[in-house]
Structures are given as C-alpha cells and as structure tokens.
Coordinates of C-alpha atoms in Angstrom, one line a residue:
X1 CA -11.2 -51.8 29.0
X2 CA -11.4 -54.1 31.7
X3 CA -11.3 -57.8 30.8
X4 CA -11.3 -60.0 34.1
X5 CA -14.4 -61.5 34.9
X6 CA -15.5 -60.8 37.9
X7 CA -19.1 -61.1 40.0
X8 CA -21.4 -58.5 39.0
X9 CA -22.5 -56.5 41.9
X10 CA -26.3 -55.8 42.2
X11 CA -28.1 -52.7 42.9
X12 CA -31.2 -52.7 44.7
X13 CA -33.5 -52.1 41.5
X14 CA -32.0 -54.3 39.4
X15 CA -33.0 -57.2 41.8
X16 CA -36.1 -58.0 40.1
X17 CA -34.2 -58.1 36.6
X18 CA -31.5 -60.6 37.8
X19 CA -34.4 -62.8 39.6
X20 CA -36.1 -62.8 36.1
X21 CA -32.4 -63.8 34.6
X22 CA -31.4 -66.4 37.0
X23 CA -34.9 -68.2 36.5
X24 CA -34.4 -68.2 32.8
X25 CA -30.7 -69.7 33.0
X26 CA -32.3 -72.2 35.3
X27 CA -35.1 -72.7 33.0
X28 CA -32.2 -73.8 30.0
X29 CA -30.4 -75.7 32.4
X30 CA -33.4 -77.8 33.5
X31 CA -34.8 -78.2 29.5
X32 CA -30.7 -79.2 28.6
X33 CA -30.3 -81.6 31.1
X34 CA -33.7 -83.3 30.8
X35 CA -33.6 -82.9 26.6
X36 CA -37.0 -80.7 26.7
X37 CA -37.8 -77.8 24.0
X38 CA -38.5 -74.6 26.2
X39 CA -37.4 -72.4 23.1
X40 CA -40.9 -71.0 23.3
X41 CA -40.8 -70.7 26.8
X42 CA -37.3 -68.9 27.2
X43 CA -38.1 -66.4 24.3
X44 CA -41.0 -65.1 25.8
X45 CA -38.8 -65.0 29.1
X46 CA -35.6 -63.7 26.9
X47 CA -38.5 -60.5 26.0
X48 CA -40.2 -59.8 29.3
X49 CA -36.5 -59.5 30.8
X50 CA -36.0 -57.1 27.7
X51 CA -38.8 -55.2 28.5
X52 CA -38.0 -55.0 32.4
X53 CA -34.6 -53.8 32.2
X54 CA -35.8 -51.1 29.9
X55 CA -38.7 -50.1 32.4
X56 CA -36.2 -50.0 35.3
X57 CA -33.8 -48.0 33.4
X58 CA -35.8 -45.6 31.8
X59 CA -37.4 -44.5 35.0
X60 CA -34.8 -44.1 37.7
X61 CA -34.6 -42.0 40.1
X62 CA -32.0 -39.0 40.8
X63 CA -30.9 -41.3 43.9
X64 CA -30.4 -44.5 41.6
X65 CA -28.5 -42.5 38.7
X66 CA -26.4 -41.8 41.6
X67 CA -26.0 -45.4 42.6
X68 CA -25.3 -46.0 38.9
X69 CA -22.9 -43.3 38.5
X70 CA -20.7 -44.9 41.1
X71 CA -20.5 -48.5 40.4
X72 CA -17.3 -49.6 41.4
X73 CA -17.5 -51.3 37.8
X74 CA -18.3 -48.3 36.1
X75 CA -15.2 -47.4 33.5
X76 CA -12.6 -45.0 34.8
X77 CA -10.5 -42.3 33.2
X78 CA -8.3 -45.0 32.0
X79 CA -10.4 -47.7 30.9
X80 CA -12.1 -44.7 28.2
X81 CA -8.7 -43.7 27.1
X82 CA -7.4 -46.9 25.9
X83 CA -10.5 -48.4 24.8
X84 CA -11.0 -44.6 22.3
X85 CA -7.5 -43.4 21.8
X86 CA -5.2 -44.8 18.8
X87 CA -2.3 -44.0 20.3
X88 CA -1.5 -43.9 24.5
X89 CA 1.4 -42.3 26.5
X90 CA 0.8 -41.2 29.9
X91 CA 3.2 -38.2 31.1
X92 CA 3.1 -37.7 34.9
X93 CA 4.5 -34.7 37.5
X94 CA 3.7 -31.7 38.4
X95 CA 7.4 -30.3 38.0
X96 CA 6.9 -29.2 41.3
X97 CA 7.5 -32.7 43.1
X98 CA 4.2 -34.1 43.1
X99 CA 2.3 -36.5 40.9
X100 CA -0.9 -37.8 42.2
X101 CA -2.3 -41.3 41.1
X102 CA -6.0 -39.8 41.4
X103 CA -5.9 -37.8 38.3
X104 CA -3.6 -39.0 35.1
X105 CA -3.1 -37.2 32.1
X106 CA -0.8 -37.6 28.7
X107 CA -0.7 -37.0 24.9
X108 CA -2.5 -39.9 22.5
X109 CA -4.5 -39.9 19.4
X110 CA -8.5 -39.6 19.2
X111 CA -9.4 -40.7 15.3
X112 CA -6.1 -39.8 14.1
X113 CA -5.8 -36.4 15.5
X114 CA -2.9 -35.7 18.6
X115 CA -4.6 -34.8 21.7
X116 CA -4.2 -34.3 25.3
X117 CA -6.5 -36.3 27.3
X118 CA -6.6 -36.4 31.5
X119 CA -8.8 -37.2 34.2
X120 CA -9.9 -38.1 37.5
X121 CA -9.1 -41.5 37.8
X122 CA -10.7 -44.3 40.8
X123 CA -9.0 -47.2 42.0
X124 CA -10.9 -51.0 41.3
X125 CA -10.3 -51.9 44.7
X126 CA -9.9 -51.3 48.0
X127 CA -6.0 -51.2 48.0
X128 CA -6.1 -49.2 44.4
X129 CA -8.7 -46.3 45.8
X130 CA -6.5 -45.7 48.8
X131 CA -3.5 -45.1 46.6
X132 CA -5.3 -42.9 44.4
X133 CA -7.4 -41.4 47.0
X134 CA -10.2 -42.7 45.6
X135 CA -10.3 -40.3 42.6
X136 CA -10.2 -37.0 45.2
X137 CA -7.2 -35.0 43.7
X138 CA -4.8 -33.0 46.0
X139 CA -3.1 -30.0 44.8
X140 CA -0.2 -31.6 42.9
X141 CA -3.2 -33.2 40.6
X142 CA -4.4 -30.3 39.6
X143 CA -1.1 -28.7 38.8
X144 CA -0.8 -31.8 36.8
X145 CA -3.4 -31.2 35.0
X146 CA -2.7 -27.4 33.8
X147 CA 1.0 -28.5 32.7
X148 CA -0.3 -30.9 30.7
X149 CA -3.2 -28.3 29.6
X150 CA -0.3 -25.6 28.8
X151 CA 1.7 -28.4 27.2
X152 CA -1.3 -29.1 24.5
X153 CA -2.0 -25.5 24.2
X154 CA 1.7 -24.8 23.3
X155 CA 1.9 -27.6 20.6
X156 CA -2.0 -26.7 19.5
X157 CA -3.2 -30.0 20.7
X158 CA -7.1 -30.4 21.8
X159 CA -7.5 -31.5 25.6
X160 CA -10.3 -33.7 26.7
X161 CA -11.0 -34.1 30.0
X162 CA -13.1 -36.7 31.9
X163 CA -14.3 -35.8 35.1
X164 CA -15.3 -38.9 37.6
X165 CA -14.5 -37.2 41.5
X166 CA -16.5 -37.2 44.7
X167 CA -15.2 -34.1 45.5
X168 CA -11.2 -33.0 45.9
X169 CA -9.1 -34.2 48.4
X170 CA -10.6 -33.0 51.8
X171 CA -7.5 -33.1 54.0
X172 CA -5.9 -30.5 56.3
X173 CA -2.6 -31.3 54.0
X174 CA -4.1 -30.7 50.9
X175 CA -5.5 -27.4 52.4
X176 CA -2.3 -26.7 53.5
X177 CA -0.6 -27.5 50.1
X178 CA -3.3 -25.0 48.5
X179 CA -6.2 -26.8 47.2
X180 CA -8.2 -23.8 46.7
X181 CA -5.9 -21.9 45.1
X182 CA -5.0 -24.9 42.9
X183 CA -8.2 -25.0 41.5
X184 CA -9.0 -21.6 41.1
X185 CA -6.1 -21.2 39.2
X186 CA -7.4 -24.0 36.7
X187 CA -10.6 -22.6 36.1
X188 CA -8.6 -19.1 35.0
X189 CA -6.1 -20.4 33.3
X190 CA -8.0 -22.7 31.0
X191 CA -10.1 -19.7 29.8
X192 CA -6.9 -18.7 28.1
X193 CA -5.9 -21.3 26.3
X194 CA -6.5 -21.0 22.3
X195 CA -7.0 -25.0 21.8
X196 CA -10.5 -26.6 21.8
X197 CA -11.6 -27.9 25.2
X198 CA -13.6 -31.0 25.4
X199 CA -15.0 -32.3 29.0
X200 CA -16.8 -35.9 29.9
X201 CA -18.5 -36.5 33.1
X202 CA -18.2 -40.1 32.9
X203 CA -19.4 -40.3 36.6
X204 CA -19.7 -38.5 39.5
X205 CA -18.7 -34.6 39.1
X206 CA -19.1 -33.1 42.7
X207 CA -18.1 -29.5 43.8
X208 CA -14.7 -28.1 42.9
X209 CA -13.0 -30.8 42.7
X210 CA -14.7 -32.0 39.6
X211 CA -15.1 -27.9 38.3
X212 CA -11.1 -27.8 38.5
X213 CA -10.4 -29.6 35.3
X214 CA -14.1 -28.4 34.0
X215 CA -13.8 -25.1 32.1
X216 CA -14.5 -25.7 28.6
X217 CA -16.4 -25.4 25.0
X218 CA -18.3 -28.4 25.1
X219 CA -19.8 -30.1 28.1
X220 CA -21.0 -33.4 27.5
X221 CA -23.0 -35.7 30.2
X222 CA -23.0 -39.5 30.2
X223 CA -27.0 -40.6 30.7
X224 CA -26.4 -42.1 34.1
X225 CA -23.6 -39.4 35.4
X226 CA -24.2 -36.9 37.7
X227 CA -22.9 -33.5 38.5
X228 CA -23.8 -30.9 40.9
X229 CA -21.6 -28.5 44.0
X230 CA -22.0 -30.5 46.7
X231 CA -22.7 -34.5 47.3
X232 CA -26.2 -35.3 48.0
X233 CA -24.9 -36.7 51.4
X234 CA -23.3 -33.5 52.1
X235 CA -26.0 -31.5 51.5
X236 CA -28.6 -33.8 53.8
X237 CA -26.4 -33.4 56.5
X238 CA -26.1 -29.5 56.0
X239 CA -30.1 -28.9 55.8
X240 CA -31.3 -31.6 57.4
X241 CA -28.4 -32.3 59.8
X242 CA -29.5 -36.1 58.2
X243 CA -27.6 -37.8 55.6
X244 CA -29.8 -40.3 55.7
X245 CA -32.0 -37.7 53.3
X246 CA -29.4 -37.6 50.7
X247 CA -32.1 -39.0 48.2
X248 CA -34.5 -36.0 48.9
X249 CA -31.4 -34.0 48.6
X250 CA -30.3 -36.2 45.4
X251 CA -33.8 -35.0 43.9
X252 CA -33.4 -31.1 44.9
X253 CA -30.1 -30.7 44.0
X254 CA -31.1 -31.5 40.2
X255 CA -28.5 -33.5 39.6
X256 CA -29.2 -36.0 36.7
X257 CA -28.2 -35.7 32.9
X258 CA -31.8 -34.6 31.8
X259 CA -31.9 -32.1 34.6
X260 CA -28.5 -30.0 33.7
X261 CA -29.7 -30.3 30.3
X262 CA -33.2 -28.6 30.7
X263 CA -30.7 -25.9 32.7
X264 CA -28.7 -25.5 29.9
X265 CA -25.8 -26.2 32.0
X266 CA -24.4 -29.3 29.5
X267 CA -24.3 -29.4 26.3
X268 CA -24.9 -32.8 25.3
X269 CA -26.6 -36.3 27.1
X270 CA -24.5 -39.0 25.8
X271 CA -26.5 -42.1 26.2
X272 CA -25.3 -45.6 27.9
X273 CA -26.3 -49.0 27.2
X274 CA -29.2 -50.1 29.1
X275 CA -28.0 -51.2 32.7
X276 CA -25.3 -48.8 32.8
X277 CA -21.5 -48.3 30.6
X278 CA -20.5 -51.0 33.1
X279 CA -23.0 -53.7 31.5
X280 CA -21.2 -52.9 28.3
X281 CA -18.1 -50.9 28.5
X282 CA -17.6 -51.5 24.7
X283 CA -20.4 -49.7 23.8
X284 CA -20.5 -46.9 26.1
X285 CA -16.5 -46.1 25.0
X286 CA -17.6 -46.2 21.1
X287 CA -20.6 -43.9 21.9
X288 CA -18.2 -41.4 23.7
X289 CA -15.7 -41.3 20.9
X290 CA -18.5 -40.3 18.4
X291 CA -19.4 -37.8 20.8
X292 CA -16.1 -36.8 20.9
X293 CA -14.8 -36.7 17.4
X294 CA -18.4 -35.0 16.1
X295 CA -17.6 -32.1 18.4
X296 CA -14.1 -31.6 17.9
X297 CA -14.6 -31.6 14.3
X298 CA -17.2 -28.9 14.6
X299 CA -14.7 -26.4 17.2
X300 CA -11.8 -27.0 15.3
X301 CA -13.6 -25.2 12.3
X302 CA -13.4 -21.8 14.6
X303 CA -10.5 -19.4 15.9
X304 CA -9.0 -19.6 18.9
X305 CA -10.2 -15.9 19.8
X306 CA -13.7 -17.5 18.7
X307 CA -13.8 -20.3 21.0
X308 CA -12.0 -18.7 24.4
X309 CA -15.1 -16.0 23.7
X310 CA -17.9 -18.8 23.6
X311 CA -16.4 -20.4 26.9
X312 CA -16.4 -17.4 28.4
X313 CA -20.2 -16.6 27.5
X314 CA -20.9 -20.4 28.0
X315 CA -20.2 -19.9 31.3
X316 CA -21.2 -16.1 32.3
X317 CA -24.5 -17.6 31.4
X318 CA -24.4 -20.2 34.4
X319 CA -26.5 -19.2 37.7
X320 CA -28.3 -16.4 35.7
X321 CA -31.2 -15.5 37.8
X322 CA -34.2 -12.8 37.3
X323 CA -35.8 -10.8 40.1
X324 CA -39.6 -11.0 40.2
X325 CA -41.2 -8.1 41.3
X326 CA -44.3 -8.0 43.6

C-alpha cells in the first residue's frame, strides 16, 4: 500500500468535515501553546466530527460515490495485491508483442492458496496515467488477461480480478488492433474455464472495458464503487447533448453499490471505512481479503461443471425484463 505522505485532496462534501478538523487541531494547538485544559472541549469536538463524517458518508449521492470512486488516492490494482497476497510475482505479455501497463496480472498467494490475480491498474500521477493510459486497456491488455486466465485454468489456480477502468482504450489504434473483438473473446472464453472466478470492482467499472475481465461466479462491489455501461458524462452528453447533467445521469443510470445490489446484478457490497478505502487503505485491503477468502472457500467446495453452469445462469439472468400487458 502506498506509504508517502502526501496532501489529501478534498471533495466538495467533505469541506464541512475538514473545517470541523482544522478548528479542532487549531483548538489543541492554541490550549498546548498557552498550557490550557480543552480536553472537554476537543472531545465533544473529536464526537461531533465523528458524527459528521458519518452523516456525510452515509448519505451521498450517486454523483459523489462517483467522485469517491475516482480519487486519485483511492487504491489501485496493485496497491490491493500486495497489501492481501502472501506471495507476489507479476508475469507480463501477451505472447503476441504487446504488454500494456494499464492492466497487470501474475500468480501470488491469497491465505495460502496459489492464485491468479489481475486488473485494471491507474497511474498516481500525471506522468504514471499517461503511461498506463490511465487504466483504459488496449487490446494487448486484454489478451493479457485471458493468457494469464488460461494459464490458472491449466494449473487449477483461482483468478481474481479487480476491475477499476473508465472505459477501454477509445483510440482509432486500439480499434484497429481489435478492441472489440478482444473483449468479446474474454467474456466467452472465461465461461469455459473450470477454476473459480472471483471479480472486485474496487472503483470505477464502466462499459466493456471493465465487462472484459468481468465474467465470473462471484461479483463483489466495494461500498463507494460504481459500475454501469456507459459513464455518466457519456450518457449526459448522448440524451441531453449536456455533460454538464452527468449527475442526473449518475442518478438514472443506477449506478451505486446498493443499486446493483437491489438489481441482483452483484453479489456482494463490501463495505469501506468511513471517508473512503483511501482514508484507510489498511482497512479497506483486510475487508477485501475476507471477502475474498469467505467466497473462494465456499466455490471451491463445487465442480468445475457446477460453477461454469452457475455463471452461466448468473448471467442469463442479467437484463431480464417482463412485458406488461394493457
């Protein structure tokens, strides 16, 4: 996990929390320097800061999960697979001369247990998202992905997944290199394979680029992710020809955790430490390895016959609709 300090940077709604904060700090500064007892005082701050954050938190909006979801502190692909994994060796390539920096992938060890894990992955700058396209995947990272898929399902290792993409890459090369067809053979090829599937949204999950690496038996949702076929912004500017309406669109695309859940569309909320997994990364990584060891545990009890016909009902159920009649 990360471990440079650096300035935390401040959403709109959290603004009233972090005026509450400074004015305690200033508070204890003021009482230290001048050898007053405010311990009365700054506990009955310390509380009604307690309370806030919880208020703000527990009542966002789709438009500030969104925000949330893509705090440039937020932890990436990698940051959760060191923090959860026992063991740690990336593999990279395509084996057909590619190896894109915006999704990674290799074998480690979740509790003990050889796995595959791979993901989208961001860059923590500016200089770091350009080189990894800012966590848009061309064609090459997707062909990744399956080798590394096939390469756990030939040595019966489970593959977790964690899915954190705007969208994938949208570039008349990566059309050209067959981004569609890239993706489209993911989502059929992982419907064969006999090894337990495990996917995270961690963050943002938009359109086929997140769906590419998505198949699986068990879809699980952190709190503050979001995940939907097109970007709120997108949409606005598609219905409304406005994308200043993205957090109208935010709200009608249903995009939260609690949303997809109601839907039946994930399988499981996993929830984040209030302010966000970046106010705690610790936390959030040791909550998604319970998550993740719990479900394993409980697929690895079935067949491989078993599970490849539960994702495949898992998912025939998605988009059901029934016709009402006049």
């Amino acid at each position: 996990m990360p471990t440079t300090e650096r300035k935390p940077l401040l959403l709109d709604f959290e603004k009233p929390l972090v005026d509450l904060e400074l004015r305690i700090e200033q508070i204890r500064e003021l009482a230290s320097d001048n050898g007053v007892d405010v311990s009365e005082e700054i506990r009955r701050l310390e509380a009604r800061a307690m309370q806030l954050r919880e208020e703000i938190f527990s009542s966002l909006s789709p438009a500030q999960r969104l925000q949330l979801a893509r705090h440039p502190r937020r932890p990436s692909t990698l940051d959760y697979i060191q923090a959860i994994s026992d063991e740690w060796m990336e593999l990279h390539g395509d084996r057909r001369g590619s190896d894109d920096p915006a999704i990674v992938g290799g074998v480690g060890r979740l509790n003990g247990q050889p796995v595959v894990m791979l993901g989208h992955q961001k860059g923590r700058d500016t200089k770091d998202n350009i080189a990894r396209n800012f966590g848009m995947a061309s064609p090459g990272g997707y062909r990744k992905a399956m080798r590394l898929m096939d390469h756990a399902d030939r040595f019966k290792m489970p593959i977790i997944t964690f899915i954190d993409t705007p969208g994938a890459l949208p570039t008349v090369v990566a059309e050209h290199q067959g981004i569609g067809e890239a993706i489209a053979y993911n989502l059929r090829e992982m419907f064969r394979l006999d090894v337990p599937i495990i996917c995270a949204v961690i963050g943002e999950a938009f359109s086929g680029g997140a769906i590419g690496i998505g198949v699986c038996d068990r879809l699980l949702m952190f709190e503050h992710a979001v995940y939907t076929v097109i970007t709120p912004e997108g949409c606005a500017a598609i219905i409304w020809k406005d994308a200043s309406k993205a957090p109208q669109a935010a709200t009608a695309l249903k995009i939260t955790s609690w949303d997809l859940k109601n839907l039946g569309l994930i399988d499981k909320i996993i929830p984040e430490p209030i302010g966000g997994a970046h106010s705690d990364p610790i936390a959030a990584a040791s909550t998604l390895k319970q998550a993740l060891i719990q479900n394993l545990d409980e697929l690895s009890q079935l067949s491989g016959s078993q599970r490849k016909q539960m994702r495949y009902q898992k998912f025939r159920q998605m988009g059901k609709f029934a016709e009402m009649s006049n």
